[in-house]
Amino acid sequence: MDADVVRAVNDLTGRWVRSLEPGNTVVSGLGLWPLLAILATAADEPGRAELAAAAEVAAGDGSRLAVQLIEALDESADLHAALGVWVSEQLKLAESFGEVVPAPVVGMLTGRPDVDKPKLDAWATEHTDGLIREMPVDIDPDVMLVLASALCLRTTWVRPFTEQVKRLKGEWAGSWRWLERTDHDLDSVRRYDDLTVITVRGDADVDVLLGLGTGDVVGGLLDAAARPGDGVPGSRLIEGADEVAPGVRIGKTTSGRPDVRLSLPSFEVSASHDLLASAELFGLSAVASNPGVRGHFSAISPMPLAIGQAKQEVLARFFATGFEAAAVTSIAMTRAAMATSQSRRLDVVLDRPFAFTAVLRESRLPIVAGWIESPTEAG
């Protein structure tokens, strides 16, 4: 997988999460990046440069790299990815259309919501295995083109958690569904300065990373995800005393050898994002403005076109036996108008706000990332 693309997706994900209001949230920069890259190839100036900068890609390479990325993702055992393009029957296509948009996945739009929306919803349902059942787009006769991506991730933990109801005091006071497990892999815990990163391994090619600390926790977690061998490993932290990293204290185990006990709340978080509300962040400002007579996408059509909608539906679930996540991102173009022998252990307790991200193990590509401000599953 292209290392520059991985870095660009990581950067986009980090910028996006940092821009959001406090609270439980999740985003998929991976779901958005291919669409921005395709638009960069298709757009005229000044939108072309703006989109290329947001996607951190040479505009002429964007569409090709987007298709390559989706194809590479779909080779994963745990992750499915798809691109979809639907074109209005009224839209006259430019000769260059096939060079900037992956034509083999094109469908047709009639402009009738009762015809088009069920078709788009069915595509979203199919490509997210039912986790997301609606395409985040409104259909009307002015919608000339819809460009969408879908991601679906399901992974099972190598070592599952036990689940119980736990009552907490303090910031998260209340009863919550709580997960706990022990693991002898001390290096699944690492300290990066003021950040603790815990890796929960999936049984195929996806891991979920959890981050606890101060400052820019999400940014630090994404940075740590890109350099998994750095930081201070748990096999060194175990030699310390008291709290050796944020959320990590030295305890005792009866297992006879050192281990890690990880406990945290199960969580489910979903979000709906209107990308045009932060158009500048995604390089969409110019192409969402009034296109004038010529439009913003002459490589797609001679009809004046502008971005009229850009939305994402995304969810993530962390539970006793695994993790699942899905995202559907759409962009619509519109026409203008205890023992006697004890060993040391690392006790890891995520009992305050923490970050999470899911990454492809080999490439370190972030799939989704988010922040848990408070537990979501009451006991």
mmCIF file of N, CA and C in Angstrom, residues 295-340:
data_model
loop_
_atom_site.group_PDB
_atom_site.id
_atom_site.type_symbol
_atom_site.label_atom_id
_atom_site.label_comp_id
_atom_site.label_asym_id
_atom_site.label_seq_id
_atom_site.Cartn_x
_atom_site.Cartn_y
_atom_site.Cartn_z
ATOM 1 N N GLY A 295 -18.898 26.151 -14.321
ATOM 2 C CA GLY A 295 -18.950 25.068 -13.351
ATOM 3 C C GLY A 295 -17.571 24.732 -12.808
ATOM 4 N N HIS A 296 -17.539 23.800 -11.874
ATOM 5 C CA HIS A 296 -16.286 23.406 -11.227
ATOM 6 C C HIS A 296 -15.696 22.115 -11.765
ATOM 7 N N PHE A 297 -16.467 21.364 -12.571
ATOM 8 C CA PHE A 297 -16.028 20.028 -12.961
ATOM 9 C C PHE A 297 -16.219 19.812 -14.467
ATOM 10 N N SER A 298 -15.502 20.584 -15.250
ATOM 11 C CA SER A 298 -15.627 20.450 -16.703
ATOM 12 C C SER A 298 -15.117 19.098 -17.192
ATOM 13 N N ALA A 299 -14.259 18.425 -16.427
ATOM 14 C CA ALA A 299 -13.779 17.103 -16.827
ATOM 15 C C ALA A 299 -14.859 16.041 -16.658
ATOM 16 N N ILE A 300 -15.920 16.377 -15.925
ATOM 17 C CA ILE A 300 -17.039 15.454 -15.749
ATOM 18 C C ILE A 300 -18.173 15.774 -16.709
ATOM 19 N N SER A 301 -18.505 17.076 -16.826
ATOM 20 C CA SER A 301 -19.628 17.456 -17.676
ATOM 21 C C SER A 301 -19.512 18.923 -18.057
ATOM 22 N N PRO A 302 -20.016 19.286 -19.241
ATOM 23 C CA PRO A 302 -20.098 20.710 -19.590
ATOM 24 C C PRO A 302 -21.185 21.441 -18.813
ATOM 25 N N MET A 303 -22.091 20.701 -18.165
ATOM 26 C CA MET A 303 -23.114 21.332 -17.330
ATOM 27 C C MET A 303 -22.449 21.926 -16.098
ATOM 28 N N PRO A 304 -22.793 23.162 -15.721
ATOM 29 C CA PRO A 304 -22.212 23.748 -14.501
ATOM 30 C C PRO A 304 -22.588 22.944 -13.264
ATOM 31 N N LEU A 305 -21.591 22.401 -12.585
ATOM 32 C CA LEU A 305 -21.808 21.559 -11.416
ATOM 33 C C LEU A 305 -21.080 22.115 -10.206
ATOM 34 N N ALA A 306 -21.661 21.897 -9.037
ATOM 35 C CA ALA A 306 -21.029 22.256 -7.769
ATOM 36 C C ALA A 306 -21.347 21.162 -6.759
ATOM 37 N N ILE A 307 -20.564 21.096 -5.706
ATOM 38 C CA ILE A 307 -20.852 20.147 -4.625
ATOM 39 C C ILE A 307 -22.003 20.706 -3.799
ATOM 40 N N GLY A 308 -23.114 19.991 -3.775
ATOM 41 C CA GLY A 308 -24.280 20.438 -3.034
ATOM 42 C C GLY A 308 -24.462 19.741 -1.703
ATOM 43 N N GLN A 309 -23.911 18.527 -1.582
ATOM 44 C CA GLN A 309 -24.000 17.778 -0.329
ATOM 45 C C GLN A 309 -22.710 16.985 -0.144
ATOM 46 N N ALA A 310 -22.292 16.849 1.107
ATOM 47 C CA ALA A 310 -21.160 15.995 1.443
ATOM 48 C C ALA A 310 -21.386 15.520 2.882
ATOM 49 N N LYS A 311 -21.618 14.224 3.045
ATOM 50 C CA LYS A 311 -22.025 13.708 4.348
ATOM 51 C C LYS A 311 -21.365 12.365 4.620
ATOM 52 N N GLN A 312 -21.306 12.025 5.915
ATOM 53 C CA GLN A 312 -20.816 10.707 6.318
ATOM 54 C C GLN A 312 -21.648 10.168 7.475
ATOM 55 N N GLU A 313 -22.021 8.901 7.356
ATOM 56 C CA GLU A 313 -22.605 8.132 8.466
ATOM 57 C C GLU A 313 -21.556 7.107 8.880
ATOM 58 N N VAL A 314 -21.276 7.040 10.184
ATOM 59 C CA VAL A 314 -20.203 6.158 10.637
ATOM 60 C C VAL A 314 -20.537 5.642 12.027
ATOM 61 N N LEU A 315 -20.122 4.428 12.300
ATOM 62 C CA LEU A 315 -20.327 3.859 13.626
ATOM 63 C C LEU A 315 -19.161 2.952 13.977
ATOM 64 N N ALA A 316 -18.981 2.720 15.285
ATOM 65 C CA ALA A 316 -17.968 1.799 15.783
ATOM 66 C C ALA A 316 -18.497 1.150 17.046
ATOM 67 N N ARG A 317 -18.223 -0.153 17.214
ATOM 68 C CA ARG A 317 -18.648 -0.904 18.387
ATOM 69 C C ARG A 317 -17.470 -1.721 18.905
ATOM 70 N N PHE A 318 -17.186 -1.586 20.198
ATOM 71 C CA PHE A 318 -16.131 -2.354 20.864
ATOM 72 C C PHE A 318 -16.830 -3.196 21.920
ATOM 73 N N PHE A 319 -16.758 -4.530 21.780
ATOM 74 C CA PHE A 319 -17.512 -5.400 22.672
ATOM 75 C C PHE A 319 -16.652 -6.589 23.079
ATOM 76 N N ALA A 320 -17.228 -7.520 23.832
ATOM 77 C CA ALA A 320 -16.435 -8.558 24.479
ATOM 78 C C ALA A 320 -15.664 -9.432 23.498
ATOM 79 N N THR A 321 -16.252 -9.738 22.362
ATOM 80 C CA THR A 321 -15.618 -10.678 21.440
ATOM 81 C C THR A 321 -14.984 -10.026 20.225
ATOM 82 N N GLY A 322 -15.203 -8.734 20.023
ATOM 83 C CA GLY A 322 -14.604 -8.140 18.839
ATOM 84 C C GLY A 322 -14.944 -6.676 18.659
ATOM 85 N N PHE A 323 -14.704 -6.211 17.448
ATOM 86 C CA PHE A 323 -14.884 -4.811 17.082
ATOM 87 C C PHE A 323 -15.490 -4.774 15.698
ATOM 88 N N GLU A 324 -16.428 -3.866 15.494
ATOM 89 C CA GLU A 324 -16.968 -3.670 14.153
ATOM 90 C C GLU A 324 -17.183 -2.188 13.911
ATOM 91 N N ALA A 325 -17.031 -1.817 12.681
ATOM 92 C CA ALA A 325 -17.195 -0.416 12.304
ATOM 93 C C ALA A 325 -17.648 -0.359 10.857
ATOM 94 N N ALA A 326 -18.333 0.718 10.525
ATOM 95 C CA ALA A 326 -18.777 0.925 9.145
ATOM 96 C C ALA A 326 -18.897 2.416 8.894
ATOM 97 N N ALA A 327 -18.696 2.782 7.648
ATOM 98 C CA ALA A 327 -18.848 4.178 7.249
ATOM 99 C C ALA A 327 -19.348 4.228 5.824
ATOM 100 N N VAL A 328 -20.286 5.110 5.589
ATOM 101 C CA VAL A 328 -20.724 5.427 4.233
ATOM 102 C C VAL A 328 -20.579 6.930 4.062
ATOM 103 N N THR A 329 -19.824 7.326 3.069
ATOM 104 C CA THR A 329 -19.552 8.735 2.792
ATOM 105 C C THR A 329 -20.075 9.047 1.402
ATOM 106 N N SER A 330 -20.802 10.137 1.271
ATOM 107 C CA SER A 330 -21.348 10.483 -0.039
ATOM 108 C C SER A 330 -21.118 11.960 -0.338
ATOM 109 N N ILE A 331 -20.873 12.227 -1.593
ATOM 110 C CA ILE A 331 -20.750 13.590 -2.092
ATOM 111 C C ILE A 331 -21.647 13.711 -3.310
ATOM 112 N N ALA A 332 -22.531 14.691 -3.278
ATOM 113 C CA ALA A 332 -23.481 14.877 -4.373
ATOM 114 C C ALA A 332 -23.164 16.163 -5.121
ATOM 115 N N MET A 333 -23.100 16.056 -6.435
ATOM 116 C CA MET A 333 -22.950 17.231 -7.294
ATOM 117 C C MET A 333 -24.325 17.661 -7.788
ATOM 118 N N THR A 334 -24.577 18.939 -7.719
ATOM 119 C CA THR A 334 -25.839 19.477 -8.195
ATOM 120 C C THR A 334 -25.574 20.493 -9.298
ATOM 121 N N ARG A 335 -26.552 20.657 -10.149
ATOM 122 C CA ARG A 335 -26.417 21.703 -11.152
ATOM 123 C C ARG A 335 -26.653 23.038 -10.465
ATOM 124 N N ALA A 336 -26.013 24.095 -11.001
ATOM 125 C CA ALA A 336 -26.080 25.381 -10.328
ATOM 126 C C ALA A 336 -27.495 25.843 -10.282
ATOM 127 N N ALA A 337 -28.054 26.700 -9.995
ATOM 128 C CA ALA A 337 -29.232 27.360 -9.592
ATOM 129 C C ALA A 337 -29.202 27.010 -8.121
ATOM 130 N N MET A 338 -5.399 -13.854 43.243
ATOM 131 C CA MET A 338 -4.594 -13.859 44.487
ATOM 132 C C MET A 338 -3.757 -15.172 44.666
ATOM 133 N N ALA A 339 -2.224 -15.687 45.089
ATOM 134 C CA ALA A 339 -1.428 -16.928 45.327
ATOM 135 C C ALA A 339 -0.249 -16.664 46.250
ATOM 136 N N THR A 340 0.414 -17.727 46.797
ATOM 137 C CA THR A 340 1.567 -17.522 47.678
ATOM 138 C C THR A 340 2.732 -16.953 46.878
#
